[in-house]
C-alpha cells in the first residue's frame, strides 16, 4: 500500500509550538497549514513494515511566526498468532522523529528535535463481519 496526501487550509488550533514569549496571542492561534505526507506499508507473511514521511509548514497568522515540521515514522508489526481467539492481536515496535524549524521569531528560538520509541500490542477489533 502506498498513500500520498496533501492538505492546505486555515484553522484555529491550540499549538504548543507557538505558545511562548515570542507570541502575543496565547492559547488558540489562527494558522495556515501546508502539509504533505507519504506512507508505504507492505505485508510479508506475518510481518508488516511501515514508513511515513511528512512535512508541514505552519504559519501563525495572528503573530506572524511560523515553523517547518519534518518527520519520519517507522514501524514493524508482527502477527504471530493463528488461534481464533488471538488472530486479531498484533505486536509492534515503532520509532518516530520530528524536527521543528522555527522561523520569523523576534527572539531566536532554537530548533527542536523529538524522538519516540514505542512497543506495544494492537488489537484489530472485528466490529463488522461480512
PDB file of N, CA and C in Angstrom, residues 25-69:
ATOM      1  N   UNK A  25      -0.492  36.392  21.139  1.00  0.00           N
ATOM      2  CA  UNK A  25      -1.701  35.632  21.426  1.00  0.00           C
ATOM      3  C   UNK A  25      -1.341  34.319  22.100  1.00  0.00           C
ATOM      4  N   UNK A  26      -1.904  34.061  23.259  1.00  0.00           N
ATOM      5  CA  UNK A  26      -1.669  32.800  23.967  1.00  0.00           C
ATOM      6  C   UNK A  26      -2.862  31.882  23.739  1.00  0.00           C
ATOM      7  N   UNK A  27      -2.608  30.597  23.686  1.00  0.00           N
ATOM      8  CA  UNK A  27      -3.700  29.643  23.531  1.00  0.00           C
ATOM      9  C   UNK A  27      -3.976  29.332  22.068  1.00  0.00           C
ATOM     10  N   UNK A  28      -5.177  29.642  21.596  1.00  0.00           N
ATOM     11  CA  UNK A  28      -5.600  29.299  20.237  1.00  0.00           C
ATOM     12  C   UNK A  28      -5.060  30.320  19.242  1.00  0.00           C
ATOM     13  N   UNK A  29      -4.507  29.812  18.133  1.00  0.00           N
ATOM     14  CA  UNK A  29      -3.975  30.673  17.079  1.00  0.00           C
ATOM     15  C   UNK A  29      -4.663  30.332  15.765  1.00  0.00           C
ATOM     16  N   UNK A  30      -4.794  31.339  14.901  1.00  0.00           N
ATOM     17  CA  UNK A  30      -5.335  31.126  13.562  1.00  0.00           C
ATOM     18  C   UNK A  30      -4.149  30.807  12.661  1.00  0.00           C
ATOM     19  N   UNK A  31      -4.115  29.593  12.113  1.00  0.00           N
ATOM     20  CA  UNK A  31      -2.939  29.133  11.370  1.00  0.00           C
ATOM     21  C   UNK A  31      -3.284  28.754   9.935  1.00  0.00           C
ATOM     22  N   UNK A  32      -2.246  28.802   9.110  1.00  0.00           N
ATOM     23  CA  UNK A  32      -2.324  28.288   7.745  1.00  0.00           C
ATOM     24  C   UNK A  32      -1.393  27.087   7.692  1.00  0.00           C
ATOM     25  N   UNK A  33      -1.922  25.932   7.307  1.00  0.00           N
ATOM     26  CA  UNK A  33      -1.140  24.702   7.197  1.00  0.00           C
ATOM     27  C   UNK A  33      -0.935  24.344   5.733  1.00  0.00           C
ATOM     28  N   UNK A  34       0.252  23.829   5.441  1.00  0.00           N
ATOM     29  CA  UNK A  34       0.557  23.274   4.130  1.00  0.00           C
ATOM     30  C   UNK A  34       1.302  21.965   4.408  1.00  0.00           C
ATOM     31  N   UNK A  35       0.583  20.839   4.355  1.00  0.00           N
ATOM     32  CA  UNK A  35       1.099  19.552   4.802  1.00  0.00           C
ATOM     33  C   UNK A  35       1.172  18.569   3.638  1.00  0.00           C
ATOM     34  N   UNK A  36       2.301  17.873   3.550  1.00  0.00           N
ATOM     35  CA  UNK A  36       2.466  16.800   2.575  1.00  0.00           C
ATOM     36  C   UNK A  36       2.929  15.557   3.321  1.00  0.00           C
ATOM     37  N   UNK A  37       2.292  14.412   3.052  1.00  0.00           N
ATOM     38  CA  UNK A  37       2.703  13.152   3.667  1.00  0.00           C
ATOM     39  C   UNK A  37       2.744  12.050   2.622  1.00  0.00           C
ATOM     40  N   UNK A  38       3.597  11.076   2.875  1.00  0.00           N
ATOM     41  CA  UNK A  38       3.673   9.878   2.032  1.00  0.00           C
ATOM     42  C   UNK A  38       3.940   8.695   2.947  1.00  0.00           C
ATOM     43  N   UNK A  39       3.242   7.589   2.709  1.00  0.00           N
ATOM     44  CA  UNK A  39       3.463   6.399   3.522  1.00  0.00           C
ATOM     45  C   UNK A  39       3.448   5.155   2.649  1.00  0.00           C
ATOM     46  N   UNK A  40       4.214   4.172   3.102  1.00  0.00           N
ATOM     47  CA  UNK A  40       4.314   2.889   2.404  1.00  0.00           C
ATOM     48  C   UNK A  40       4.217   1.780   3.444  1.00  0.00           C
ATOM     49  N   UNK A  41       3.387   0.777   3.147  1.00  0.00           N
ATOM     50  CA  UNK A  41       3.224  -0.380   4.028  1.00  0.00           C
ATOM     51  C   UNK A  41       3.137  -1.619   3.138  1.00  0.00           C
ATOM     52  N   UNK A  42       3.841  -2.673   3.524  1.00  0.00           N
ATOM     53  CA  UNK A  42       3.809  -3.906   2.745  1.00  0.00           C
ATOM     54  C   UNK A  42       3.803  -5.096   3.692  1.00  0.00           C
ATOM     55  N   UNK A  43       2.931  -6.063   3.437  1.00  0.00           N
ATOM     56  CA  UNK A  43       2.816  -7.218   4.313  1.00  0.00           C
ATOM     57  C   UNK A  43       3.606  -8.392   3.743  1.00  0.00           C
ATOM     58  N   UNK A  44       4.578  -8.889   4.543  1.00  0.00           N
ATOM     59  CA  UNK A  44       5.351 -10.086   4.224  1.00  0.00           C
ATOM     60  C   UNK A  44       4.913 -11.179   5.186  1.00  0.00           C
ATOM     61  N   UNK A  45       4.038 -12.078   4.771  1.00  0.00           N
ATOM     62  CA  UNK A  45       3.535 -13.143   5.640  1.00  0.00           C
ATOM     63  C   UNK A  45       3.009 -12.573   6.953  1.00  0.00           C
ATOM     64  N   UNK A  46       3.737 -12.731   8.048  1.00  0.00           N
ATOM     65  CA  UNK A  46       3.264 -12.271   9.361  1.00  0.00           C
ATOM     66  C   UNK A  46       3.907 -10.955   9.801  1.00  0.00           C
ATOM     67  N   UNK A  47       4.753 -10.369   8.962  1.00  0.00           N
ATOM     68  CA  UNK A  47       5.462  -9.128   9.301  1.00  0.00           C
ATOM     69  C   UNK A  47       5.045  -8.021   8.333  1.00  0.00           C
ATOM     70  N   UNK A  48       4.752  -6.842   8.898  1.00  0.00           N
ATOM     71  CA  UNK A  48       4.358  -5.695   8.084  1.00  0.00           C
ATOM     72  C   UNK A  48       5.201  -4.485   8.461  1.00  0.00           C
ATOM     73  N   UNK A  49       6.163  -4.079   7.618  1.00  0.00           N
ATOM     74  CA  UNK A  49       6.895  -2.832   7.869  1.00  0.00           C
ATOM     75  C   UNK A  49       6.095  -1.633   7.346  1.00  0.00           C
ATOM     76  N   UNK A  50       6.318  -0.481   7.977  1.00  0.00           N
ATOM     77  CA  UNK A  50       5.574   0.737   7.632  1.00  0.00           C
ATOM     78  C   UNK A  50       6.525   1.930   7.748  1.00  0.00           C
ATOM     79  N   UNK A  51       6.474   2.827   6.754  1.00  0.00           N
ATOM     80  CA  UNK A  51       7.273   4.053   6.780  1.00  0.00           C
ATOM     81  C   UNK A  51       6.384   5.214   6.340  1.00  0.00           C
ATOM     82  N   UNK A  52       6.444   6.313   7.095  1.00  0.00           N
ATOM     83  CA  UNK A  52       5.691   7.518   6.748  1.00  0.00           C
ATOM     84  C   UNK A  52       6.606   8.720   6.902  1.00  0.00           C
ATOM     85  N   UNK A  53       6.629   9.584   5.888  1.00  0.00           N
ATOM     86  CA  UNK A  53       7.377  10.840   5.960  1.00  0.00           C
ATOM     87  C   UNK A  53       6.378  11.979   5.813  1.00  0.00           C
ATOM     88  N   UNK A  54       6.690  13.110   6.450  1.00  0.00           N
ATOM     89  CA  UNK A  54       5.778  14.249   6.360  1.00  0.00           C
ATOM     90  C   UNK A  54       6.533  15.563   6.463  1.00  0.00           C
ATOM     91  N   UNK A  55       5.921  16.601   5.883  1.00  0.00           N
ATOM     92  CA  UNK A  55       6.426  17.959   6.018  1.00  0.00           C
ATOM     93  C   UNK A  55       5.218  18.878   6.187  1.00  0.00           C
ATOM     94  N   UNK A  56       5.280  19.749   7.179  1.00  0.00           N
ATOM     95  CA  UNK A  56       4.215  20.720   7.420  1.00  0.00           C
ATOM     96  C   UNK A  56       4.843  22.086   7.612  1.00  0.00           C
ATOM     97  N   UNK A  57       4.374  23.054   6.835  1.00  0.00           N
ATOM     98  CA  UNK A  57       4.766  24.436   7.084  1.00  0.00           C
ATOM     99  C   UNK A  57       3.552  25.112   7.703  1.00  0.00           C
ATOM    100  N   UNK A  58       3.641  25.425   8.996  1.00  0.00           N
ATOM    101  CA  UNK A  58       2.529  26.038   9.722  1.00  0.00           C
ATOM    102  C   UNK A  58       2.866  27.493  10.006  1.00  0.00           C
ATOM    103  N   UNK A  59       1.965  28.378   9.606  1.00  0.00           N
ATOM    104  CA  UNK A  59       2.144  29.815   9.760  1.00  0.00           C
ATOM    105  C   UNK A  59       1.074  30.342  10.710  1.00  0.00           C
ATOM    106  N   UNK A  60       1.497  30.937  11.830  1.00  0.00           N
ATOM    107  CA  UNK A  60       0.581  31.559  12.790  1.00  0.00           C
ATOM    108  C   UNK A  60       0.258  32.953  12.245  1.00  0.00           C
ATOM    109  N   UNK A  61      -0.936  33.127  11.702  1.00  0.00           N
ATOM    110  CA  UNK A  61      -1.295  34.382  11.056  1.00  0.00           C
ATOM    111  C   UNK A  61      -1.557  35.509  12.056  1.00  0.00           C
ATOM    112  N   UNK A  62      -1.864  35.170  13.318  1.00  0.00           N
ATOM    113  CA  UNK A  62      -2.093  36.198  14.335  1.00  0.00           C
ATOM    114  C   UNK A  62      -0.791  36.857  14.779  1.00  0.00           C
ATOM    115  N   UNK A  63       0.305  36.105  14.799  1.00  0.00           N
ATOM    116  CA  UNK A  63       1.563  36.595  15.362  1.00  0.00           C
ATOM    117  C   UNK A  63       2.706  36.677  14.367  1.00  0.00           C
ATOM    118  N   UNK A  64       2.476  36.312  13.105  1.00  0.00           N
ATOM    119  CA  UNK A  64       3.479  36.377  12.039  1.00  0.00           C
ATOM    120  C   UNK A  64       4.735  35.557  12.356  1.00  0.00           C
ATOM    121  N   UNK A  65       4.549  34.384  12.974  1.00  0.00           N
ATOM    122  CA  UNK A  65       5.637  33.443  13.191  1.00  0.00           C
ATOM    123  C   UNK A  65       5.243  32.132  12.532  1.00  0.00           C
ATOM    124  N   UNK A  66       6.231  31.281  12.284  1.00  0.00           N
ATOM    125  CA  UNK A  66       5.930  30.024  11.612  1.00  0.00           C
ATOM    126  C   UNK A  66       6.994  28.997  11.939  1.00  0.00           C
ATOM    127  N   UNK A  67       6.726  27.774  11.525  1.00  0.00           N
ATOM    128  CA  UNK A  67       7.734  26.729  11.629  1.00  0.00           C
ATOM    129  C   UNK A  67       7.516  25.686  10.548  1.00  0.00           C
ATOM    130  N   UNK A  68       8.616  25.040  10.188  1.00  0.00           N
ATOM    131  CA  UNK A  68       8.559  23.891   9.310  1.00  0.00           C
ATOM    132  C   UNK A  68       8.729  22.653  10.172  1.00  0.00           C
ATOM    133  N   UNK A  69       7.879  21.680   9.980  1.00  0.00           N
ATOM    134  CA  UNK A  69       7.926  20.445  10.761  1.00  0.00           C
ATOM    135  C   UNK A  69       8.207  19.286   9.814  1.00  0.00           C
TER     136      UNK A  69
END
